[in-house]
Short mmCIF file of C-alpha atoms in Angstrom, two decimals:
data_model
loop_
_atom_site.label_atom_id
_atom_site.label_comp_id
_atom_site.label_asym_id
_atom_site.label_seq_id
_atom_site.Cartn_x
_atom_site.Cartn_y
_atom_site.Cartn_z
CA MET O 26 177.32 221.10 75.69
CA MET O 27 175.81 217.89 74.57
CA GLN O 28 173.92 217.65 78.28
CA ARG O 29 172.69 221.19 77.58
CA LEU O 30 171.19 220.48 74.46
CA PHE O 31 169.88 216.77 75.09
CA LYS O 32 167.71 217.06 78.21
CA PRO O 33 165.05 214.30 78.02
CA LYS O 34 161.71 215.13 79.58
CA PHE O 35 161.38 211.61 81.11
CA PHE O 36 164.73 211.77 83.01
CA THR O 37 163.65 215.37 84.16
CA LEU O 38 160.41 214.13 85.59
CA PHE O 39 161.76 210.90 86.79
CA LYS O 40 164.22 212.86 89.06
CA ARG O 41 161.20 214.94 90.47
CA GLY O 42 159.37 211.65 90.93
CA PHE O 43 156.06 210.32 89.37
CA THR O 44 152.82 210.20 91.83
CA ARG O 45 150.80 206.94 91.76
CA LYS O 46 147.85 208.75 90.55
CA GLN O 47 149.72 210.13 87.44
CA ILE O 48 151.23 206.71 86.58
CA ILE O 49 147.65 205.20 86.54
CA ALA O 50 146.49 208.12 84.16
CA ASP O 51 149.45 207.95 82.00
CA SER O 52 149.11 204.13 81.57
CA LEU O 53 145.37 204.04 80.61
CA ALA O 54 146.16 207.05 78.18
CA GLY O 55 148.88 204.95 76.74
CA VAL O 56 146.59 201.91 76.25
CA VAL O 57 143.99 203.87 74.43
CA VAL O 58 146.62 205.54 72.24
CA GLY O 59 148.13 201.87 71.65
CA VAL O 60 144.80 200.72 70.43
CA LEU O 61 144.22 203.86 68.17
CA ALA O 62 147.75 203.51 66.62
CA LEU O 63 147.22 199.98 65.65
CA PRO O 64 144.99 200.42 62.52
CA LEU O 65 146.96 203.63 61.75
CA ALA O 66 150.21 202.15 61.78
CA ILE O 67 149.12 199.08 59.54
CA ALA O 68 147.19 201.68 57.09
CA PHE O 69 150.17 204.06 56.80
CA ALA O 70 152.41 201.16 56.02
CA VAL O 71 150.25 199.66 53.51
CA ALA O 72 149.59 202.98 51.80
CA SER O 73 153.32 203.49 51.70
CA GLY O 74 153.89 200.42 49.72
CA VAL O 75 155.47 198.41 52.32
CA SER O 76 154.14 195.38 54.49
CA PRO O 77 151.76 196.16 57.35
CA GLU O 78 154.20 194.80 60.20
CA ARG O 79 156.64 197.71 59.15
CA GLY O 80 154.20 200.08 60.33
CA LEU O 81 153.55 198.12 63.72
CA ILE O 82 157.45 198.10 64.25
CA THR O 83 157.88 201.80 63.59
CA ALA O 84 155.18 202.49 65.99
CA ILE O 85 156.62 200.15 68.66
CA VAL O 86 160.32 200.97 68.45
CA ALA O 87 160.22 204.60 67.39
CA GLY O 88 157.30 205.20 69.56
CA PHE O 89 159.32 203.92 72.49
CA LEU O 90 162.43 205.96 71.90
CA ILE O 91 160.71 209.27 71.07
CA SER O 92 158.93 209.08 74.29
CA PHE O 93 161.84 208.10 76.24
CA LEU O 94 164.35 210.30 74.83
CA GLY O 95 162.26 213.08 73.57
CA GLY O 96 161.95 216.71 74.62
CA SER O 97 158.07 216.90 75.02
CA ARG O 98 155.93 215.44 77.95
CA VAL O 99 153.25 213.96 75.79
CA GLN O 100 154.56 213.62 72.33
CA ILE O 101 153.58 210.24 70.87
CA GLY O 102 155.79 209.24 67.82
CA GLY O 103 155.43 206.63 65.09
CA PRO O 104 154.50 206.46 61.15
CA THR O 105 152.26 209.27 60.00
CA GLY O 106 150.34 210.11 56.90
CA ALA O 107 152.64 212.77 55.91
CA PHE O 108 155.48 210.19 55.14
CA ILE O 109 153.26 208.14 52.81
CA VAL O 110 154.05 210.00 49.57
CA ILE O 111 157.86 210.05 50.33
CA VAL O 112 158.06 206.61 51.37
CA TYR O 113 156.13 205.33 48.51
CA GLY O 114 158.31 207.33 46.10
CA ILE O 115 161.67 205.88 47.69
CA VAL O 116 160.54 202.30 47.86
CA GLU O 117 159.50 202.63 44.16
CA ASN O 118 162.75 204.14 43.14
CA TYR O 119 165.33 202.41 45.30
CA GLY O 120 163.65 199.38 46.99
CA ILE O 121 163.38 198.74 50.82
CA ASP O 122 167.28 198.78 51.07
CA GLY O 123 167.05 202.40 49.70
CA LEU O 124 164.38 203.30 52.20
CA ILE O 125 166.29 201.78 55.21
CA ILE O 126 169.61 203.81 54.19
CA SER O 127 167.66 207.24 53.27
CA THR O 128 165.79 206.87 56.70
CA VAL O 129 169.07 206.31 58.61
CA MET O 130 170.79 209.22 56.87
CA ALA O 131 167.72 211.31 57.80
CA GLY O 132 168.19 210.25 61.40
CA PHE O 133 171.60 211.35 61.63
CA MET O 134 170.47 214.59 59.85
CA LEU O 135 167.92 215.15 62.79
CA VAL O 136 170.42 214.64 65.36
CA GLY O 137 172.62 217.33 63.62
CA PHE O 138 169.82 219.67 63.43
CA GLY O 139 169.35 219.26 67.31
CA LEU O 140 173.09 219.68 67.84
CA LEU O 141 173.30 222.80 65.96
CA LYS O 142 170.36 224.35 67.83
CA LEU O 143 167.99 224.32 64.78
CA GLY O 144 164.91 223.22 66.79
CA SER O 145 163.62 226.98 67.07
CA LEU O 146 164.58 227.69 63.27
CA LEU O 147 162.26 224.96 62.10
CA LYS O 148 159.38 226.35 63.93
CA TYR O 149 159.60 229.65 61.97
CA PHE O 150 158.38 227.90 58.60
CA PRO O 151 155.42 230.27 57.37
CA HIS O 152 151.96 229.02 58.25
CA PRO O 153 150.68 229.16 54.75
CA LEU O 154 153.62 227.08 53.46
CA ILE O 155 152.85 224.41 56.08
CA VAL O 156 149.20 224.42 55.29
CA GLY O 157 150.20 224.19 51.39
CA PHE O 158 152.05 220.93 51.70
CA THR O 159 150.11 219.44 54.38
CA SER O 160 146.96 220.01 52.20
CA GLY O 161 148.74 218.64 49.32
CA ILE O 162 149.96 215.54 51.06
CA ALA O 163 146.15 215.03 52.10
CA LEU O 164 144.96 215.26 48.49
CA VAL O 165 147.87 212.85 47.38
CA ILE O 166 146.95 210.32 50.03
CA PHE O 167 143.25 210.34 49.24
CA SER O 168 144.18 209.73 45.52
CA THR O 169 146.23 206.58 46.53
CA GLN O 170 143.30 205.37 48.35
CA VAL O 171 140.66 205.61 45.51
CA LYS O 172 141.70 202.13 44.03
CA ASP O 173 141.02 200.19 47.29
CA ALA O 174 137.97 202.45 48.33
CA LEU O 175 136.28 201.47 45.21
CA GLY O 176 137.72 198.14 44.94
CA LEU O 177 139.11 198.69 41.30
CA ASP O 178 140.73 195.84 39.44
CA ILE O 179 144.33 197.67 39.03
CA GLU O 180 147.43 195.70 39.23
CA LYS O 181 149.71 198.62 39.90
CA VAL O 182 148.52 202.30 40.49
CA PRO O 183 151.24 204.85 38.84
CA SER O 184 152.82 207.14 41.25
CA ALA O 185 152.35 210.45 39.39
CA PHE O 186 149.01 212.32 40.31
CA GLY O 187 147.64 212.91 36.78
CA GLN O 188 148.44 209.42 35.49
CA LYS O 189 146.69 208.05 38.75
CA LEU O 190 143.46 209.72 37.94
CA LEU O 191 143.44 208.88 34.29
CA THR O 192 143.99 205.00 35.38
CA TYR O 193 141.17 205.39 37.93
CA PHE O 194 138.82 207.02 35.00
CA GLU O 195 139.92 204.05 32.61
CA GLN O 196 139.22 201.31 35.23
CA ILE O 197 135.92 202.81 36.65
CA HIS O 198 133.95 199.94 35.16
CA THR O 199 135.52 197.26 37.49
CA VAL O 200 134.24 199.12 40.67
CA ASN O 201 133.32 196.44 43.36
CA TRP O 202 130.16 197.64 45.24
CA TYR O 203 130.97 195.65 48.59
CA ALA O 204 134.18 197.41 48.68
CA ILE O 205 132.39 200.75 48.38
CA ALA O 206 130.07 199.53 51.19
CA VAL O 207 132.91 198.61 53.40
CA THR O 208 134.75 201.78 52.95
CA LEU O 209 131.67 203.96 53.64
CA ALA O 210 130.81 201.95 56.77
CA THR O 211 134.56 202.41 57.96
CA ILE O 212 134.01 206.23 57.46
CA ILE O 213 130.76 206.68 59.14
CA ILE O 214 131.88 204.47 62.29
CA THR O 215 135.22 206.22 62.50
CA ILE O 216 133.63 209.69 62.46
CA TYR O 217 130.20 209.08 64.51
CA SER O 218 131.26 206.30 67.05
CA GLN O 219 133.06 208.80 69.29
CA LYS O 220 129.67 210.04 70.09
CA ILE O 221 128.79 206.74 71.89
CA PHE O 222 132.04 205.03 72.61
CA LYS O 223 134.14 208.11 74.02
CA LYS O 224 137.28 205.89 75.15
CA ILE O 225 137.43 203.45 72.14
CA PRO O 226 139.04 205.22 68.99
CA GLY O 227 136.67 205.15 65.80
CA ALA O 228 139.35 203.51 63.83
CA PHE O 229 139.83 200.49 65.90
CA LEU O 230 136.38 199.95 66.14
CA ALA O 231 135.60 200.55 62.46
CA ILE O 232 138.34 198.13 61.52
CA LEU O 233 137.28 195.62 64.03
CA LEU O 234 133.56 195.57 63.04
CA CYS O 235 134.08 195.71 59.25
CA THR O 236 136.57 193.01 59.42
CA LEU O 237 134.10 190.76 61.41
CA ALA O 238 131.22 191.65 58.84
CA VAL O 239 133.16 190.89 55.95
CA GLN O 240 134.11 187.49 57.43
CA LEU O 241 130.82 186.55 58.68
CA PHE O 242 128.97 187.50 55.45
CA GLN O 243 131.98 186.13 53.13
CA LEU O 244 131.89 189.19 51.03
CA PRO O 245 134.13 189.38 47.86
CA VAL O 246 136.64 192.11 48.95
CA THR O 247 140.36 191.97 48.95
CA ASN O 248 142.11 192.07 52.46
CA ILE O 249 145.64 192.50 53.70
CA ALA O 250 146.42 188.58 53.03
CA SER O 251 145.76 189.21 49.68
CA PHE O 252 148.50 191.65 49.06
CA PHE O 253 151.18 190.50 51.79
CA GLY O 254 150.18 187.08 53.03
CA GLU O 255 150.80 186.39 56.68
CA ILE O 256 151.80 189.22 59.11
CA PRO O 257 154.86 188.03 61.27
CA ASN O 258 154.36 188.51 64.91
CA SER O 259 158.03 189.06 65.47
CA PHE O 260 160.81 191.37 64.07
CA ASN O 261 164.60 190.52 63.55
CA PHE O 262 167.59 193.04 63.29
CA SER O 263 169.11 193.39 59.71
CA ILE O 264 171.49 195.33 57.98
CA PRO O 265 170.71 196.44 54.59
CA HIS O 266 173.13 196.14 51.49
CA VAL O 267 174.99 199.22 51.09
CA GLU O 268 176.62 200.16 47.54
CA TRP O 269 178.82 203.01 49.02
CA ALA O 270 179.01 204.62 45.49
CA ASP O 271 175.23 204.97 45.27
CA LEU O 272 175.07 206.89 48.60
CA GLY O 273 174.51 210.26 46.76
CA ASN O 274 171.40 209.09 45.50
CA TYR O 275 169.77 208.96 49.19
CA VAL O 276 170.78 212.43 50.12
CA VAL O 277 167.65 214.31 48.79
CA PRO O 278 165.36 211.62 50.08
CA ALA O 279 167.05 211.71 53.28
CA MET O 280 166.90 215.40 53.58
CA THR O 281 163.20 215.45 52.69
CA ILE O 282 162.21 212.91 55.48
CA ALA O 283 164.59 215.02 57.99
CA LEU O 284 162.89 218.26 57.00
CA LEU O 285 159.40 216.83 56.94
CA GLY O 286 159.94 214.86 60.29
CA GLY O 287 161.50 217.67 61.96
CA ILE O 288 158.66 220.13 61.16
CA GLU O 289 155.99 217.58 61.73
CA SER O 290 157.44 216.72 65.24
CA LEU O 291 157.83 220.31 66.31
CA LEU O 292 154.42 221.30 65.22
CA SER O 293 153.12 218.36 67.03
CA ALA O 294 155.01 219.37 70.19
CA VAL O 295 153.65 223.05 69.92
CA VAL O 296 150.10 222.05 69.68
CA ALA O 297 150.66 219.68 72.65
CA ASP O 298 152.25 222.60 74.68
CA GLY O 299 149.00 224.41 74.01
CA MET O 300 146.84 221.71 75.26
CA ILE O 301 148.49 221.24 78.56
CA GLY O 302 150.34 224.54 79.28
CA GLY O 303 153.73 222.99 79.19
CA LYS O 304 156.87 223.84 76.92
CA HIS O 305 158.80 221.28 75.01
CA ARG O 306 162.76 221.30 74.16
CA SER O 307 162.93 221.55 70.92
CA ASN O 308 166.64 220.54 70.18
CA THR O 309 166.18 217.33 72.45
CA GLU O 310 162.86 216.57 70.40
CA LEU O 311 164.98 216.65 67.33
CA ILE O 312 167.74 214.42 68.68
CA ALA O 313 165.14 212.02 69.97
CA GLN O 314 163.53 211.86 66.58
CA GLY O 315 166.93 211.30 64.97
CA VAL O 316 167.76 208.45 67.27
CA ALA O 317 164.42 206.93 66.47
CA ASN O 318 164.92 207.05 62.69
CA ILE O 319 168.43 205.69 62.81
CA VAL O 320 167.44 202.71 65.10
CA THR O 321 164.07 201.74 63.81
CA PRO O 322 165.13 200.95 60.08
CA PHE O 323 167.23 198.06 61.33
CA PHE O 324 164.44 196.51 62.93
CA GLY O 325 162.35 196.78 59.66
CA GLY O 326 160.63 200.02 60.51
CA ILE O 327 159.98 203.09 58.19
CA PRO O 328 160.38 206.73 59.04
CA ALA O 329 158.73 207.97 62.17
CA THR O 330 157.85 211.53 63.54
CA GLY O 331 155.54 213.16 66.19
CA ALA O 332 151.99 212.26 65.34
CA ILE O 333 149.60 215.27 65.93
CA ALA O 334 146.36 213.12 66.32
CA ARG O 335 147.91 210.58 68.51
CA THR O 336 149.56 213.02 70.60
CA ALA O 337 146.11 214.95 71.06
CA THR O 338 144.16 211.86 72.05
CA ASN O 339 147.03 211.05 74.64
CA VAL O 340 146.43 214.61 76.24
CA LYS O 341 142.63 214.25 76.02
CA ASN O 342 142.77 210.82 77.81
CA GLY O 343 144.96 212.21 80.89
CA GLY O 344 148.37 211.62 79.46
CA ARG O 345 150.84 214.11 80.98
CA THR O 346 154.40 212.29 81.14
CA PRO O 347 156.49 210.15 78.56
CA ILE O 348 155.12 206.98 80.63
CA ALA O 349 152.04 207.44 78.43
CA GLY O 350 153.96 206.91 75.20
CA ILE O 351 156.05 204.21 76.73
CA VAL O 352 152.86 202.29 77.60
CA HIS O 353 151.60 203.12 73.99
CA ALA O 354 154.49 201.32 72.60
CA VAL O 355 154.36 198.19 75.01
CA THR O 356 150.50 197.98 74.24
CA LEU O 357 151.25 197.50 70.44
CA LEU O 358 154.21 195.30 70.90
CA LEU O 359 151.62 192.96 73.00
CA ILE O 360 149.02 193.20 70.39
CA MET O 361 151.59 192.28 67.67
CA LEU O 362 152.81 189.36 69.58
CA PHE O 363 149.52 187.87 70.41
CA LEU O 364 147.08 189.10 68.04
CA GLY O 365 149.11 190.34 65.09
CA LYS O 366 148.05 187.17 62.96
CA TRP O 367 144.44 188.19 62.89
CA ALA O 368 145.46 191.43 61.17
CA LYS O 369 145.72 189.75 57.99
CA LEU O 370 142.15 189.49 57.58
CA ILE O 371 141.68 193.50 57.49
CA PRO O 372 139.86 194.48 54.40
CA MET O 373 141.78 196.98 52.10
CA SER O 374 138.64 198.96 51.79
CA ALA O 375 138.41 199.28 55.38
CA LEU O 376 142.08 200.59 55.57
CA ALA O 377 141.37 202.94 52.60
CA GLY O 378 138.32 204.50 54.68
CA VAL O 379 140.54 205.09 57.58
CA LEU O 380 142.96 207.02 55.37
CA ILE O 381 140.23 208.81 53.79
CA VAL O 382 139.44 210.27 57.23
CA VAL O 383 142.90 210.77 58.00
CA SER O 384 143.47 212.64 54.72
CA TYR O 385 140.36 214.73 55.31
CA ASN O 386 141.54 215.78 58.93
CA MET O 387 144.99 216.48 57.58
CA SER O 388 143.70 218.98 54.68
CA GLU O 389 142.95 221.74 56.72
CA TRP O 390 140.57 223.06 54.38
CA ARG O 391 139.38 225.74 56.61
CA SER O 392 142.74 227.37 57.10
CA PHE O 393 143.39 226.93 53.36
CA LYS O 394 140.04 228.64 52.49
CA ALA O 395 140.76 231.46 55.20
CA ILE O 396 144.12 232.10 53.74
CA LEU O 397 142.72 232.59 50.19
CA LYS O 398 140.25 234.85 51.47
CA ASN O 399 142.35 237.21 53.24
CA SER O 400 145.74 237.60 52.13
CA PHE O 401 147.11 238.01 48.61
CA PHE O 402 150.88 237.42 49.65
CA ASP O 403 150.13 234.36 51.83
CA SER O 404 147.85 232.95 49.02
CA ILE O 405 150.78 232.93 46.60
CA ILE O 406 152.95 230.72 48.95
CA LEU O 407 149.93 228.38 49.83
CA LEU O 408 149.04 227.92 46.34
CA THR O 409 152.47 227.34 44.92
CA THR O 410 153.45 224.94 47.74
CA PHE O 411 150.10 222.98 47.47
CA VAL O 412 150.64 222.56 43.60
CA LEU O 413 153.98 221.44 43.71
CA THR O 414 153.18 218.93 46.33
CA VAL O 415 150.52 217.25 44.36
CA TRP O 416 152.03 217.73 40.92
CA VAL O 417 155.70 217.63 41.25
CA ASP O 418 157.47 216.67 44.63
CA LEU O 419 157.22 217.49 48.35
CA THR O 420 161.01 218.46 48.40
CA VAL O 421 160.70 220.84 45.52
CA ALA O 422 157.37 222.28 47.29
CA ILE O 423 159.31 223.19 50.55
CA GLN O 424 162.41 224.61 48.69
CA VAL O 425 160.33 226.84 46.67
CA GLY O 426 157.98 227.67 49.24
CA VAL O 427 160.76 228.83 51.67
CA VAL O 428 162.52 230.73 48.82
CA LEU O 429 159.18 232.41 47.75
CA SER O 430 158.34 233.44 51.25
CA ALA O 431 161.58 235.27 51.72
CA LEU O 432 161.27 236.85 48.29
CA LEU O 433 157.84 238.05 49.05
CA PHE O 434 158.77 239.34 52.42
CA MET O 435 161.41 241.44 50.89
CA LYS O 436 158.82 242.73 48.29
CA ARG O 437 156.55 243.86 51.27
CA MET O 438 159.27 245.54 53.12
CA ALA O 439 160.33 247.24 49.84
CA ASP O 440 156.66 248.25 49.29
CA MET O 441 156.62 249.89 52.97
CA SER O 442 159.93 251.61 52.13
CA ASP O 443 158.48 253.27 49.14
CA LYS O 444 155.49 254.53 50.73
CA ASN O 445 157.84 255.85 53.44
CA ILE O 446 155.17 254.86 56.16
CA ASP O 447 155.49 256.95 59.43
CA ASN O 448 153.30 256.36 62.08
CA PRO O 449 151.97 259.72 63.39
CA VAL O 450 150.89 258.06 66.69
CA ASP O 451 152.78 256.93 69.72
CA ARG O 452 155.61 259.63 69.41
CA ASP O 453 155.75 260.36 73.27
CA VAL O 454 158.31 257.88 73.90
CA LEU O 455 158.76 256.91 77.61
CA GLU O 456 162.40 255.79 77.79
CA ASP O 457 162.59 255.17 81.39
CA TYR O 458 160.12 252.45 82.67
CA SER O 459 161.41 252.36 85.98
CA LEU O 460 158.42 254.45 87.48
CA VAL O 461 155.91 252.07 85.96
CA PRO O 462 154.00 249.72 88.58
CA LYS O 463 155.51 246.33 88.95
CA TYR O 464 152.06 244.54 88.22
CA ILE O 465 152.41 246.32 84.76
CA ASN O 466 154.95 244.82 82.01
CA ILE O 467 155.63 246.45 78.89
CA TYR O 468 156.91 245.00 75.44
CA GLU O 469 157.58 246.55 72.40
CA ILE O 470 157.61 244.81 69.00
CA SER O 471 160.07 246.34 66.50
CA GLY O 472 159.71 245.58 63.00
CA PRO O 473 157.29 243.35 60.98
CA LEU O 474 155.61 240.61 62.89
CA PHE O 475 155.96 237.96 60.29
CA PHE O 476 156.99 234.01 59.84
CA ALA O 477 160.60 234.56 60.81
CA SER O 478 160.09 236.58 64.00
CA ALA O 479 156.59 235.57 65.06
CA ARG O 480 157.61 232.61 67.23
CA ARG O 481 160.07 234.46 69.08
CA TYR O 482 157.96 237.51 69.70
CA ALA O 483 155.01 235.16 70.96
CA GLU O 484 157.38 233.32 73.42
CA ILE O 485 158.68 236.49 74.84
CA ILE O 486 155.19 238.05 75.29
CA GLU O 487 153.81 234.76 76.74
CA ASP O 488 156.81 234.78 79.38
CA LEU O 489 156.20 238.40 80.32
CA GLY O 490 152.57 238.07 80.46
CA MET O 491 152.62 235.17 82.85
CA LYS O 492 154.54 237.21 85.15
CA SER O 493 152.06 240.10 85.42
CA LYS O 494 148.60 241.01 85.55
CA ILE O 495 148.54 243.55 82.90
CA LEU O 496 150.94 243.59 79.80
CA ILE O 497 151.08 246.73 77.25
CA ILE O 498 152.27 245.63 74.07
CA ARG O 499 153.76 248.78 71.84
CA MET O 500 153.34 248.02 68.21
CA ARG O 501 154.20 251.66 66.75
CA HIS O 502 157.10 250.11 64.64
CA VAL O 503 155.21 247.20 63.24
CA PRO O 504 154.61 247.80 59.68
CA PHE O 505 152.50 244.71 58.74
CA VAL O 506 151.81 241.23 59.83
CA ASP O 507 151.57 238.04 58.07
CA LEU O 508 149.43 235.07 58.55
CA THR O 509 151.97 233.26 60.66
CA GLY O 510 152.52 236.32 62.74
CA ILE O 511 148.63 236.69 63.19
CA LYS O 512 148.54 232.84 64.14
CA ASN O 513 151.24 233.02 66.91
CA PHE O 514 149.91 236.41 68.35
CA LYS O 515 146.45 234.97 68.43
CA ASP O 516 147.53 231.69 70.30
CA THR O 517 149.68 233.95 72.87
CA ILE O 518 146.53 236.18 73.47
CA GLU O 519 144.31 233.18 74.18
CA SER O 520 146.93 231.71 76.26
CA LEU O 521 147.46 234.73 78.41
CA ARG O 522 143.72 235.25 78.65
CA ASP O 523 143.42 231.87 80.26
CA GLU O 524 145.97 233.17 82.94
CA ASN O 525 143.67 236.22 83.52
CA THR O 526 146.25 238.60 82.15
CA ARG O 527 144.94 241.85 80.60
CA ILE O 528 146.50 242.79 77.31
CA ILE O 529 146.36 246.39 76.11
CA LEU O 530 148.00 247.51 72.92
CA SER O 531 149.47 250.78 71.89
CA GLY O 532 150.32 252.44 68.62
CA VAL O 533 148.91 249.96 66.42
CA GLN O 534 149.09 251.20 62.79
CA PRO O 535 146.02 251.24 60.81
CA ASN O 536 146.61 248.39 58.36
CA VAL O 537 147.78 245.95 61.21
CA LEU O 538 144.61 246.85 63.07
CA GLU O 539 142.74 245.98 60.10
CA GLU O 540 144.42 242.56 59.95
CA PHE O 541 143.40 242.25 63.74
CA LYS O 542 139.84 242.70 62.71
CA LYS O 543 139.83 240.50 59.87
CA HIS O 544 141.22 237.44 61.88
CA ASN O 545 139.07 238.20 65.03
CA ILE O 546 141.85 239.11 67.36
CA LEU O 547 139.70 241.96 68.36
CA LYS O 548 137.23 239.51 69.86
CA LEU O 549 140.14 238.47 72.17
CA ILE O 550 141.29 242.21 72.79
CA ASN O 551 138.62 244.83 73.49
CA GLU O 552 139.03 247.90 71.20
CA LYS O 553 138.87 250.04 74.39
CA ASP O 554 142.02 248.47 75.15
CA ILE O 555 143.70 249.73 72.04
CA PHE O 556 145.51 253.18 72.24
CA ASN O 557 147.40 255.46 69.93
CA SER O 558 149.47 256.90 72.66
CA PHE O 559 151.32 254.88 75.13
CA GLU O 560 151.00 257.31 77.99
CA ASP O 561 147.28 256.85 77.40
CA ALA O 562 147.52 253.08 77.54
CA LEU O 563 149.53 253.37 80.86
CA THR O 564 147.22 255.65 82.62
CA TYR O 565 144.44 253.38 81.57
CA ALA O 566 146.34 250.32 82.89
CA LYS O 567 146.75 251.97 86.35
CA THR O 568 143.09 252.62 86.46
CA ILE O 569 142.39 249.11 85.89
CA GLU O 570 144.44 247.86 88.94
CA ILE O 571 142.83 250.64 91.03
CA LYS O 572 139.49 249.25 90.14
CA THR O 573 140.11 245.44 90.76
CA LYS O 574 141.64 246.12 94.14
#
């Protein structure tokens, strides 16, 4: 059973054999991602309230294990912005030992998720919920960087969002204009340097140039050394002090790390699948993430998960196997051993600039705006999760968001039942598909296309579509779609279009068709390919094949 659940992609590909060309491409991609990961790992660690080397150690140890043992070809693991809020809170309440214990417990939970085959379940979280807590985390990250971005003279920033804003307002008179200049320069270089230097990560170039400028002109801004002193160029194995009676205190923080780590890693893997046309092994990925979070803390690391931005960078630079992720970890190790001592000179305002760009990219403001404009029920989930993430706690936000999603789904189903919707079209059921030409596949969706079923429907539709020239999707029994269903359906249609598969719909109810129009799905499926009757759709599909012969 363990062998069926745990099949690392690296070993599968190793058995097939790597070509010399692919090894070179993966190695070059790994070096680029390693360079990009350097400033991010340091920035995430500092923003989390721990010393910079802990971020580097996490990117090295966890990054290697996630690539070596993971279920994705191209996943890059390490510290991420999503964990900043959680890690900061744990360190503040329980100290470094508490963080180590919580992370290790989370690792065991992730392994358990994988063994219980919960990998597919975590992918079914509603899209508005994910956008809500991701946008909330982005706002909280931004709020933590205001002090360093403006160079404010504040000894300790409060953890509560409201108190934080009040403190900034009270200390605004201590603003450091040199720090602001460095922050703005970092943001501008990070965003726009890619247009000139396509192979050099913008964050790395920004940190390098701003650090050199501060040293050359002796600008009066604080740097990493001001807060943390020297950055060690080595790491050691250590065991935290454990009070067994206090283990219960770490269950909730550990569960938060495990849930967020699982969701983030699988989201990243799904995004990567879309970019390379692959298919990750979700349960293997969870087990690998778990192992990484069990091992890394003993070397001084912090929680790790799949990093969407670094994974995308890997793919864009030619990475197609786990070799790229392994090389990324080795690159960081060499940088830490031989160049790490210079990292202490990095200005805090430069790190703030990098994290402001990260928080902007995390914010998903376009998705946030689209959800608010298009769906009342999804807007409730989005706003509730967002507000709770910012003002209360991420754990509470996820719990309430999931329960609220289920309740609103039941409400929508009850409303459908009360209206007694009976689709007048597509009554001519063809029970026997044996006479349908082999080049035409048929799939019927029965029930609502919503967050709990959307992923599974999408996987089946994509699998069928890949095997046929024409796919007819019958939707007479789909009473409504939610935003998660729309997103998964749209992604699937785009993927099948890339494979030149023709999609035909039959029996689409008016309210569902209206949602398709609203979310631009009809730009992917021509309205002439949508029929009330299945027989009409089948007849039309046969004429398409006749015409293309």
